[in-house]
């Protein structure tokens, strides 16, 4: 039996899917809880539309690092070290040259 844990509570489904993609790119399997409520926008209180990301217990450390990186970038754009382009905080890779700033 898998041991799933609550990793993060996203404000909305778009944030949840962006994080899900980032986690899956690192090999972490993710389940979303509450994703289907987006259609009730306007009928439910905003806090009811939050989406919980669940990961397996053994992926907690790896997933936690991805979330930490995401939270550090919130509100902070970054400059690409390869082409010098300014990227918004929501970009995991450079939009112009596709350089991943986490590659060493």
XYZ file of C-alpha atoms in Angstrom:
104
model
C 0.000 0.000 0.000
C 1.347 3.431 -0.923
C 1.828 6.011 1.789
C 0.657 9.333 0.296
C 1.334 12.598 2.147
C 0.069 16.152 1.695
C 2.931 18.109 0.172
C 1.505 21.491 -0.760
C -1.782 23.337 -1.025
C -1.955 25.290 -4.287
C -4.128 28.394 -4.535
C -5.793 27.184 -7.728
C -5.670 24.479 -10.368
C -3.213 26.342 -12.637
C -0.631 26.567 -9.850
C -1.279 22.923 -8.957
C -0.683 21.731 -12.516
C 2.472 23.845 -12.868
C 3.865 22.297 -9.689
C 2.735 18.828 -10.748
C 4.712 19.235 -13.971
C 7.814 20.407 -12.111
C 7.573 17.494 -9.690
C 7.007 14.924 -12.433
C 10.035 16.290 -14.304
C 12.052 15.290 -11.216
C 10.551 11.790 -11.237
C 8.019 12.393 -8.452
C 4.565 10.851 -8.891
C 1.852 13.347 -7.899
C -1.849 13.114 -7.155
C -4.096 16.176 -7.096
C -6.953 16.421 -4.621
C -9.646 19.037 -5.314
C -8.689 19.658 -8.926
C -12.227 19.075 -10.181
C -13.697 21.975 -8.213
C -12.437 24.666 -10.611
C -15.747 24.540 -12.478
C -17.458 25.825 -9.334
C -15.557 29.128 -9.490
C -17.964 31.817 -8.367
C -20.223 29.376 -6.541
C -17.781 28.269 -3.838
C -15.576 30.313 -1.502
C -12.083 30.838 -2.916
C -10.399 28.767 -0.205
C -12.503 25.777 -1.255
C -10.871 25.887 -4.711
C -7.404 25.137 -3.364
C -5.811 21.978 -4.725
C -3.736 19.686 -2.532
C -0.696 17.994 -4.054
C -0.030 14.525 -2.644
C 3.222 12.586 -3.059
C 4.496 9.242 -1.823
C 6.218 9.358 1.542
C 9.516 8.159 0.074
C 9.514 11.148 -2.335
C 9.049 13.714 0.452
C 12.634 15.051 0.402
C 12.923 15.349 -3.364
C 9.450 16.887 -3.649
C 10.186 19.269 -0.791
C 13.224 20.631 -2.636
C 11.112 21.302 -5.745
C 8.509 23.161 -3.665
C 11.227 25.118 -1.858
C 12.707 26.211 -5.196
C 9.236 27.232 -6.381
C 8.551 29.272 -3.252
C 11.917 31.033 -3.465
C 11.115 32.141 -7.001
C 7.679 33.550 -6.235
C 7.730 37.241 -7.036
C 11.355 37.121 -8.166
C 12.254 37.063 -11.812
C 15.624 35.726 -12.865
C 18.202 36.343 -15.583
C 19.249 33.482 -17.791
C 22.931 32.682 -17.331
C 23.192 31.510 -20.926
C 21.498 34.241 -23.002
C 20.905 37.015 -20.436
C 17.138 37.113 -20.991
C 14.938 38.196 -18.086
C 12.423 35.511 -17.107
C 9.420 35.770 -14.835
C 9.312 33.840 -11.584
C 6.869 31.371 -13.113
C 9.408 30.146 -15.708
C 11.351 26.992 -14.792
C 13.521 27.306 -17.914
C 14.436 30.316 -20.042
C 11.627 31.146 -22.422
C 14.084 32.277 -25.102
C 16.853 29.658 -25.170
C 15.302 26.906 -22.997
C 18.309 26.848 -20.663
C 17.564 25.217 -17.294
C 19.127 27.380 -14.554
C 19.472 24.299 -12.337
C 21.809 22.526 -14.785
C 25.378 22.730 -13.625
